[in-house]
């Protein structure tokens, strides 16, 4: 499956993070941190071992509520080279007509979102932004969620893609199974892209 070309001009406007040069004061930041937002986990953050109150990692957050569902018009791609030797292709999303990415919406505080953004590398120049998305819950609910997203013009995005590691794809599969998502991640390669799709005879699992 070839991915569509994605132009930064066609992307939704990202939410600006508070900090140097953002025009947001420290008092405003503290006030915003008390608000609840919906965060969209689509990669390893679907797995409770990685993300949530029982996580043994630095993403030990306490969601007030959770929803399972999908974001239409976006697709999951393994195109990040954050740890090239250990993880040749980590999860990211791209805009793609007719696609949908399934995952978990977590209701968390703004402060927790800031911490997630930091642990994803957003504060050290990897190129992540906070991207608002339209989420459709399996229960029929509609939410505006925020996801950590790396646009195609950023340094961390691969031009030639690699398969995800067995460790990483297992985290995604276990997370999808835990939340009973409508899709189970499988890796499928073609000339230009790698996608998480519904299992089929034409897709090869790893």
Coordinates of N, CA and C in Angstrom, one line a residue:
X1 N 0.9 -1.2 0.0 CA 0.0 0.0 0.0 C 0.9 1.2 0.0
X2 N 0.8 2.0 -1.1 CA 1.6 3.3 -1.1 C 0.9 4.4 -0.3
X3 N 1.7 5.1 0.4 CA 1.1 6.2 1.2 C 1.0 7.4 0.3
X4 N 0.0 8.3 0.6 CA -0.2 9.5 -0.1 C 0.9 10.5 0.3
X5 N 1.2 11.5 -0.6 CA 2.1 12.5 -0.2 C 1.4 13.4 0.8
X6 N 2.1 13.8 1.8 CA 1.5 14.7 2.8 C 2.2 16.0 2.8
X7 N 1.5 17.1 2.6 CA 2.1 18.4 2.6 C 1.8 19.1 4.0
X8 N 2.8 19.7 4.6 CA 2.6 20.4 5.9 C 1.5 21.4 5.8
X9 N 1.2 22.0 4.6 CA 0.2 23.0 4.5 C -1.2 22.4 4.7
X10 N -1.3 21.0 4.4 CA -2.6 20.4 4.6 C -2.9 19.8 6.0
X11 N -1.9 19.9 6.9 CA -2.1 19.4 8.2 C -2.9 20.3 9.0
X12 N -3.6 19.8 10.0 CA -4.3 20.6 11.0 C -3.4 21.4 11.8
X13 N -3.8 22.6 12.2 CA -2.9 23.4 13.0 C -2.7 22.8 14.4
X14 N -1.4 22.6 14.7 CA -1.1 22.0 16.0 C -1.3 23.0 17.2
X15 N -1.5 22.4 18.3 CA -1.6 23.2 19.6 C -0.2 23.6 20.0
X16 N -0.1 24.9 20.3 CA 1.2 25.4 20.8 C 1.4 25.0 22.2
X17 N 2.6 24.5 22.5 CA 2.9 24.2 23.9 C 3.4 25.4 24.7
X18 N 3.1 25.5 25.9 CA 3.5 26.6 26.7 C 5.0 26.6 26.9
X19 N 5.7 27.7 26.9 CA 7.1 27.7 27.1 C 7.7 28.9 26.5
X20 N 9.1 28.9 26.3 CA 9.8 30.0 25.8 C 9.3 30.3 24.4
X21 N 9.0 31.6 24.1 CA 8.6 32.0 22.8 C 7.1 31.7 22.5
X22 N 6.4 31.0 23.4 CA 5.0 30.7 23.1 C 4.0 31.8 23.4
X23 N 4.4 32.8 24.1 CA 3.5 33.9 24.5 C 2.6 33.5 25.6
X24 N 2.8 32.4 26.3 CA 2.0 31.9 27.4 C 2.7 32.1 28.7
X25 N 2.1 32.8 29.7 CA 2.8 33.1 30.9 C 2.8 31.8 31.8
X26 N 3.7 31.9 32.8 CA 3.8 30.8 33.8 C 2.5 30.6 34.5
X27 N 1.8 31.7 34.9 CA 0.5 31.6 35.6 C -0.5 30.9 34.7
X28 N -0.5 31.3 33.4 CA -1.5 30.7 32.5 C -1.2 29.2 32.4
X29 N 0.1 28.8 32.3 CA 0.4 27.4 32.2 C -0.1 26.6 33.4
X30 N 0.1 27.1 34.6 CA -0.3 26.5 35.8 C -1.8 26.3 35.8
X31 N -2.5 27.3 35.4 CA -4.0 27.2 35.3 C -4.4 26.2 34.3
X32 N -3.8 26.1 33.1 CA -4.1 25.2 32.1 C -3.9 23.7 32.6
X33 N -2.9 23.5 33.4 CA -2.5 22.2 33.9 C -3.6 21.5 34.7
X34 N -4.5 22.3 35.2 CA -5.6 21.8 36.0 C -6.7 21.3 35.1
X35 N -6.7 21.6 33.9 CA -7.8 21.2 33.0 C -7.6 19.7 32.5
X36 N -8.7 19.1 32.1 CA -8.7 17.8 31.6 C -8.7 17.8 30.1
X37 N -7.9 16.9 29.5 CA -7.9 16.8 28.0 C -8.0 15.4 27.6
X38 N -8.2 15.1 26.4 CA -8.2 13.7 25.9 C -6.9 13.5 25.1
X39 N -6.2 12.5 25.5 CA -4.9 12.2 24.8 C -5.1 10.9 24.0
X40 N -4.7 10.8 22.8 CA -4.9 9.6 21.9 C -3.6 8.8 21.9
X41 N -3.7 7.5 22.4 CA -2.6 6.6 22.3 C -2.8 5.6 21.2
X42 N -1.8 5.6 20.2 CA -2.0 4.7 19.1 C -0.9 3.7 18.9
X43 N 0.2 3.9 19.6 CA 1.4 3.0 19.5 C 1.5 2.2 20.7
X44 N 2.8 2.2 21.3 CA 3.0 1.5 22.5 C 2.2 2.0 23.7
X45 N 1.8 3.3 23.6 CA 1.0 3.9 24.7 C -0.4 3.3 24.8
X46 N -0.7 2.3 23.9 CA -2.0 1.6 24.1 C -1.8 0.5 25.2
X47 N -0.5 0.1 25.4 CA -0.2 -1.0 26.3 C -0.1 -0.5 27.8
X48 N -0.8 -1.1 28.7 CA -0.8 -0.7 30.1 C 0.5 -0.9 30.8
X49 N 1.4 -1.7 30.2 CA 2.8 -1.9 30.7 C 3.6 -0.6 30.5
X50 N 3.2 0.1 29.5 CA 4.0 1.3 29.1 C 3.3 2.6 29.6
X51 N 1.9 2.6 29.6 CA 1.2 3.8 29.8 C 0.0 3.5 30.7
X52 N -0.1 4.3 31.8 CA -1.2 4.1 32.7 C -0.8 4.0 34.1
X53 N -1.7 3.8 35.1 CA -1.4 3.8 36.5 C -0.5 2.6 36.9
X54 N -0.5 1.5 36.1 CA 0.3 0.3 36.5 C 1.6 0.3 35.7
X55 N 1.9 1.3 34.9 CA 3.1 1.3 34.2 C 4.3 1.5 35.1
X56 N 5.4 0.7 34.7 CA 6.6 0.8 35.5 C 7.5 1.9 34.9
X57 N 7.1 2.6 34.0 CA 7.9 3.6 33.3 C 7.5 5.0 33.7
X58 N 8.1 6.0 32.9 CA 7.9 7.4 33.2 C 6.6 7.9 32.7
X59 N 5.7 7.1 32.1 CA 4.4 7.5 31.7 C 3.3 6.9 32.6
X60 N 3.6 6.9 33.9 CA 2.7 6.4 34.9 C 1.6 7.5 35.2
X61 N 0.6 7.6 34.3 CA -0.4 8.6 34.5 C -1.7 7.9 35.0
X62 N -2.6 8.7 35.5 CA -3.9 8.2 36.0 C -5.1 8.8 35.3
X63 N -5.4 8.1 34.1 CA -6.5 8.6 33.4 C -7.8 8.6 34.2
X64 N -8.6 9.7 34.0 CA -9.9 9.8 34.7 C -10.9 8.9 34.0
X65 N -10.8 8.7 32.7 CA -11.7 7.9 31.9 C -10.9 7.5 30.6
X66 N -11.4 6.4 30.0 CA -10.8 5.9 28.7 C -11.9 5.6 27.7
X67 N -11.6 5.7 26.5 CA -12.5 5.3 25.4 C -11.7 4.6 24.3
X68 N -12.2 3.6 23.7 CA -11.6 3.0 22.6 C -12.3 3.4 21.3
X69 N -11.5 3.5 20.2 CA -12.2 4.0 19.0 C -11.1 4.2 17.9
X70 N -11.4 5.1 17.0 CA -10.6 5.3 15.8 C -10.6 6.8 15.4
X71 N -9.5 7.2 14.6 CA -9.4 8.5 14.0 C -9.4 8.3 12.5
X72 N -10.5 8.7 11.8 CA -10.5 8.6 10.4 C -9.6 9.6 9.7
X73 N -9.1 9.2 8.5 CA -8.3 10.1 7.7 C -6.8 10.1 8.1
X74 N -6.5 9.3 9.1 CA -5.1 9.2 9.5 C -4.7 7.7 9.5
X75 N -3.4 7.4 9.3 CA -2.9 6.0 9.3 C -1.7 5.9 10.1
X76 N -1.5 4.7 10.7 CA -0.3 4.4 11.5 C 0.8 4.0 10.6
X77 N 2.0 4.6 10.8 CA 3.2 4.2 10.0 C 4.4 4.1 10.9
X78 N 5.2 3.1 10.6 CA 6.5 2.9 11.4 C 7.6 3.6 10.7
X79 N 7.7 4.9 10.9 CA 8.6 5.7 10.1 C 9.5 6.6 11.0
X80 N 9.6 6.3 12.3 CA 10.4 7.2 13.2 C 11.7 6.5 13.5
X81 N 12.8 7.2 13.5 CA 14.1 6.7 13.8 C 14.7 7.2 15.1
X82 N 13.9 7.2 16.1 CA 14.2 7.7 17.4 C 15.4 7.0 18.0
X83 N 15.4 5.6 17.9 CA 16.5 4.8 18.4 C 16.8 3.8 17.3
X84 N 17.6 4.3 16.2 CA 17.8 3.5 15.0 C 18.3 2.1 15.2
X85 N 19.3 1.9 16.1 CA 19.9 0.6 16.3 C 18.9 -0.4 17.0
X86 N 18.2 0.1 18.0 CA 17.3 -0.7 18.8 C 15.9 -0.8 18.2
X87 N 15.4 0.3 17.7 CA 14.0 0.3 17.2 C 14.1 1.0 15.8
X88 N 14.2 0.2 14.8 CA 14.4 0.8 13.4 C 13.2 1.5 12.9
X89 N 12.0 1.2 13.4 CA 10.8 1.9 12.9 C 9.7 2.0 14.0
X90 N 9.6 3.1 14.6 CA 8.6 3.3 15.7 C 7.4 4.0 15.1
X91 N 6.3 3.9 15.9 CA 5.0 4.3 15.3 C 4.8 5.8 15.3
X92 N 4.2 6.3 14.2 CA 3.8 7.7 13.9 C 2.5 7.6 13.2
X93 N 1.9 8.8 12.9 CA 0.7 8.8 12.1 C 0.9 9.8 11.0
X94 N 0.2 9.5 9.9 CA 0.2 10.5 8.7 C -1.2 10.6 8.2
X95 N -1.5 11.7 7.6 CA -2.8 11.9 7.0 C -2.9 11.1 5.7
X96 N -4.0 10.4 5.6 CA -4.2 9.5 4.4 C -5.7 9.3 4.2
X97 N -6.2 9.7 3.0 CA -7.6 9.6 2.7 C -8.1 8.2 2.8
X98 N -9.2 7.9 3.4 CA -9.8 6.6 3.5 C -9.2 5.7 4.6
X99 N -8.2 6.2 5.2 CA -7.5 5.4 6.3 C -8.2 5.6 7.6
X100 N -7.8 4.8 8.6 CA -8.2 5.1 10.0 C -7.2 4.4 10.9
X101 N -6.9 5.1 12.0 CA -6.0 4.5 13.0 C -6.8 4.3 14.3
X102 N -6.7 3.1 14.8 CA -7.4 2.7 16.0 C -6.5 2.9 17.2
X103 N -7.1 3.2 18.4 CA -6.3 3.4 19.6 C -7.2 3.7 20.8
X104 N -6.6 4.3 21.8 CA -7.3 4.6 23.1 C -7.2 6.1 23.4
X105 N -8.4 6.6 23.7 CA -8.4 8.0 24.2 C -8.4 8.0 25.7
X106 N -7.4 8.7 26.3 CA -7.3 8.8 27.8 C -7.6 10.2 28.2
X107 N -8.5 10.3 29.2 CA -8.7 11.6 29.8 C -7.7 11.9 30.9
X108 N -6.9 12.9 30.7 CA -5.8 13.2 31.6 C -5.7 14.7 31.8
X109 N -4.8 15.1 32.7 CA -4.7 16.6 32.9 C -3.7 17.2 31.9
X110 N -3.7 18.5 31.8 CA -2.8 19.2 30.9 C -1.3 18.9 31.4
X111 N -1.2 18.9 32.7 CA 0.2 18.6 33.3 C 0.7 17.2 32.8
X112 N -0.2 16.2 32.9 CA 0.2 14.9 32.4 C 0.5 14.9 30.9
X113 N -0.3 15.6 30.2 CA 0.0 15.7 28.7 C 1.4 16.3 28.5
X114 N 1.8 17.4 29.3 CA 3.1 18.0 29.1 C 4.2 17.0 29.5
X115 N 3.9 16.1 30.5 CA 4.9 15.1 30.8 C 5.1 14.1 29.7
X116 N 3.9 13.7 29.1 CA 4.0 12.7 28.0 C 4.8 13.3 26.8
X117 N 4.5 14.5 26.5 CA 5.1 15.2 25.4 C 6.7 15.3 25.7
X118 N 7.1 15.5 26.9 CA 8.5 15.5 27.2 C 9.1 14.1 27.1
X119 N 8.4 13.1 27.6 CA 9.0 11.7 27.5 C 9.0 11.2 26.0
X120 N 8.2 11.8 25.2 CA 8.2 11.4 23.8 C 9.4 12.1 23.0
X121 N 10.0 13.0 23.7 CA 11.2 13.7 23.1 C 10.8 15.1 22.5
X122 N 9.6 15.6 22.9 CA 9.2 16.9 22.3 C 10.0 18.0 22.7
X123 N 10.7 17.9 23.8 CA 11.5 19.1 24.3 C 12.9 19.0 23.9
X124 N 13.3 18.0 23.1 CA 14.7 17.9 22.8 C 15.0 17.9 21.3
X125 N 14.0 18.5 20.5 CA 14.3 18.7 19.1 C 14.0 17.5 18.2
X126 N 13.2 16.5 18.6 CA 12.9 15.4 17.7 C 11.9 15.8 16.7
X127 N 11.1 16.8 17.0 CA 10.2 17.3 16.0 C 8.7 17.0 16.3
X128 N 8.4 16.4 17.5 CA 7.0 16.1 17.8 C 6.2 17.4 18.0
X129 N 5.0 17.4 17.6 CA 4.1 18.5 18.0 C 2.8 17.8 18.6
X130 N 2.0 18.6 19.3 CA 0.7 18.1 19.8 C -0.4 18.4 18.7
X131 N -0.9 17.3 18.2 CA -1.9 17.4 17.1 C -3.3 17.1 17.5
X132 N -4.2 18.0 17.3 CA -5.6 17.8 17.6 C -6.2 16.9 16.5
X133 N -7.1 15.9 16.9 CA -7.7 14.9 16.0 C -9.1 14.7 16.3
X134 N -9.9 14.3 15.4 CA -11.3 14.0 15.6 C -11.4 12.5 15.8
X135 N -11.9 12.1 17.0 CA -11.9 10.7 17.5 C -13.4 10.2 17.5
X136 N -13.6 9.0 16.9 CA -14.9 8.4 17.0 C -14.8 7.1 17.8
X137 N -15.5 7.2 18.9 CA -15.5 6.0 19.9 C -16.3 4.9 19.4
X138 N -16.0 3.7 19.8 CA -16.8 2.5 19.4 C -18.2 2.6 20.0
X139 N -18.3 3.4 21.1 CA -19.6 3.6 21.7 C -20.4 4.7 21.1
X140 N -19.9 5.2 20.0 CA -20.7 6.3 19.3 C -20.3 7.7 19.7
X141 N -19.4 7.8 20.7 CA -19.0 9.2 21.2 C -18.1 9.8 20.2
X142 N -18.0 11.1 20.2 CA -17.1 11.9 19.4 C -16.3 12.9 20.3
X143 N -15.0 12.8 20.1 CA -14.2 13.6 21.0 C -13.1 14.4 20.1
X144 N -12.6 15.5 20.6 CA -11.4 16.1 20.1 C -10.3 15.6 21.0
X145 N -9.3 14.8 20.4 CA -8.2 14.3 21.2 C -6.9 14.9 20.7
X146 N -5.9 14.8 21.5 CA -4.6 15.3 21.2 C -3.6 14.2 21.1
X147 N -2.7 14.2 20.1 CA -1.7 13.1 19.9 C -0.4 13.7 19.7
X148 N 0.7 13.0 20.1 CA 2.0 13.3 19.8 C 2.3 12.9 18.4
X149 N 2.6 13.8 17.5 CA 2.7 13.5 16.1 C 4.0 14.2 15.5
X150 N 4.7 13.5 14.7 CA 5.9 14.0 14.0 C 5.6 14.2 12.6
X151 N 5.5 15.5 12.1 CA 5.3 15.8 10.7 C 6.3 15.2 9.8
X152 N 6.0 15.0 8.5 CA 6.9 14.4 7.6 C 8.2 15.1 7.3
X153 N 8.2 16.4 7.6 CA 9.4 17.2 7.3 C 10.4 17.3 8.4
X154 N 10.1 16.6 9.5 CA 11.0 16.6 10.7 C 12.2 15.6 10.6
X155 N 13.3 15.9 11.3 CA 14.5 15.0 11.2 C 14.3 13.6 11.6
X156 N 13.4 13.4 12.6 CA 13.2 12.0 13.1 C 12.4 11.1 12.1
X157 N 11.8 11.7 11.1 CA 11.0 10.9 10.2 C 11.9 10.3 9.1
X158 N 11.8 9.0 8.9 CA 12.6 8.3 7.9 C 12.1 8.5 6.5
X159 N 13.1 8.6 5.6 CA 12.7 8.7 4.2 C 12.6 7.3 3.6
X160 N 13.4 6.4 4.0 CA 13.2 5.0 3.7 C 12.9 4.2 5.0
X161 N 11.9 3.4 4.9 CA 11.3 2.8 6.2 C 11.8 1.4 6.5
X162 N 11.8 1.1 7.7 CA 12.2 -0.3 8.2 C 11.0 -0.9 9.0
X163 N 11.0 -2.2 9.1 CA 10.0 -2.9 9.9 C 10.3 -2.6 11.4
X164 N 9.2 -2.5 12.2 CA 9.4 -2.3 13.6 C 10.0 -3.6 14.2
X165 N 10.6 -3.4 15.4 CA 11.2 -4.6 16.0 C 10.1 -5.5 16.6
X166 N 10.5 -6.7 16.8 CA 9.5 -7.7 17.4 C 9.0 -7.2 18.7
X167 N 9.9 -6.6 19.5 CA 9.5 -6.1 20.8 C 8.5 -5.0 20.7
X168 N 8.7 -4.1 19.8 CA 7.7 -3.0 19.6 C 6.4 -3.5 19.1
X169 N 6.4 -4.3 18.0 CA 5.1 -4.7 17.5 C 4.3 -5.6 18.5
X170 N 5.1 -6.3 19.3 CA 4.4 -7.1 20.4 C 3.7 -6.2 21.4
X171 N 4.3 -5.1 21.7 CA 3.7 -4.1 22.6 C 2.4 -3.6 22.0
X172 N 2.4 -3.3 20.7 CA 1.2 -2.8 20.1 C 0.1 -3.9 20.1
X173 N 0.5 -5.1 19.7 CA -0.5 -6.2 19.6 C -1.1 -6.5 21.0
X174 N -0.3 -6.5 22.0 CA -0.8 -6.8 23.4 C -1.7 -5.7 23.8
X175 N -1.3 -4.4 23.5 CA -2.2 -3.3 23.9 C -3.5 -3.4 23.2
X176 N -3.5 -3.7 21.9 CA -4.8 -3.8 21.1 C -5.6 -4.9 21.6
X177 N -5.0 -6.0 22.0 CA -5.8 -7.1 22.6 C -6.3 -6.7 24.0
X178 N -5.6 -6.0 24.8 CA -6.0 -5.6 26.1 C -7.3 -4.8 26.0
X179 N -7.3 -3.8 25.0 CA -8.4 -2.9 24.9 C -9.5 -3.4 24.0
X180 N -9.3 -4.6 23.4 CA -10.3 -5.2 22.5 C -10.5 -4.3 21.3
X181 N -9.5 -3.8 20.7 CA -9.6 -2.9 19.5 C -10.1 -3.7 18.3
X182 N -10.7 -3.0 17.4 CA -11.3 -3.7 16.2 C -10.2 -4.1 15.2
X183 N -9.0 -3.7 15.4 CA -7.9 -4.2 14.5 C -6.8 -4.7 15.4
X184 N -6.0 -5.7 14.8 CA -4.8 -6.2 15.5 C -3.6 -5.8 14.6
X185 N -2.7 -5.1 15.2 CA -1.5 -4.6 14.4 C -0.8 -5.8 13.7
X186 N -0.5 -5.6 12.4 CA 0.4 -6.4 11.6 C 1.3 -5.5 10.8
X187 N 2.5 -5.9 10.5 CA 3.4 -5.1 9.7 C 3.3 -5.6 8.3
X188 N 3.1 -4.7 7.3 CA 3.1 -5.0 5.9 C 3.9 -4.0 5.2
X189 N 4.8 -4.5 4.3 CA 5.7 -3.6 3.6 C 5.4 -3.5 2.1
X190 N 5.8 -2.4 1.5 CA 5.6 -2.2 0.1 C 6.8 -1.4 -0.3
X191 N 6.7 -0.7 -1.5 CA 7.8 0.1 -2.0 C 8.1 1.2 -1.1
X192 N 7.0 1.8 -0.5 CA 7.2 3.1 0.1 C 6.8 3.2 1.6
X193 N 6.1 2.3 2.1 CA 5.5 2.5 3.4 C 5.3 1.2 4.2
X194 N 5.1 1.3 5.5 CA 4.7 0.2 6.3 C 3.4 0.6 7.0
X195 N 2.4 -0.2 7.1 CA 1.1 0.1 7.7 C 0.7 -0.9 8.7
X196 N -0.1 -0.4 9.7 CA -0.8 -1.3 10.5 C -2.2 -1.5 9.9
X197 N -2.6 -2.7 9.6 CA -3.8 -2.9 8.9 C -4.6 -4.1 9.6
X198 N -5.7 -4.4 9.0 CA -6.4 -5.6 9.4 C -5.7 -6.8 8.9
X199 N -5.5 -7.9 9.7 CA -4.8 -9.0 9.2 C -5.6 -9.6 8.0
X200 N -4.8 -10.0 7.0 CA -5.4 -10.6 5.8 C -4.3 -11.6 5.2
X201 N -4.7 -12.3 4.2 CA -3.8 -13.2 3.5 C -2.7 -12.5 2.8
X202 N -2.9 -11.2 2.5 CA -1.9 -10.4 1.8 C -1.0 -9.7 2.7
X203 N -1.2 -9.8 4.0 CA -0.3 -9.1 5.0 C 0.5 -10.1 5.8
X204 N 1.7 -9.8 6.0 CA 2.6 -10.7 6.7 C 2.9 -10.3 8.1
X205 N 2.5 -11.0 9.0 CA 2.8 -10.7 10.4 C 4.2 -10.9 10.8
X206 N 4.7 -10.2 11.7 CA 6.1 -10.4 12.3 C 6.0 -10.6 13.8

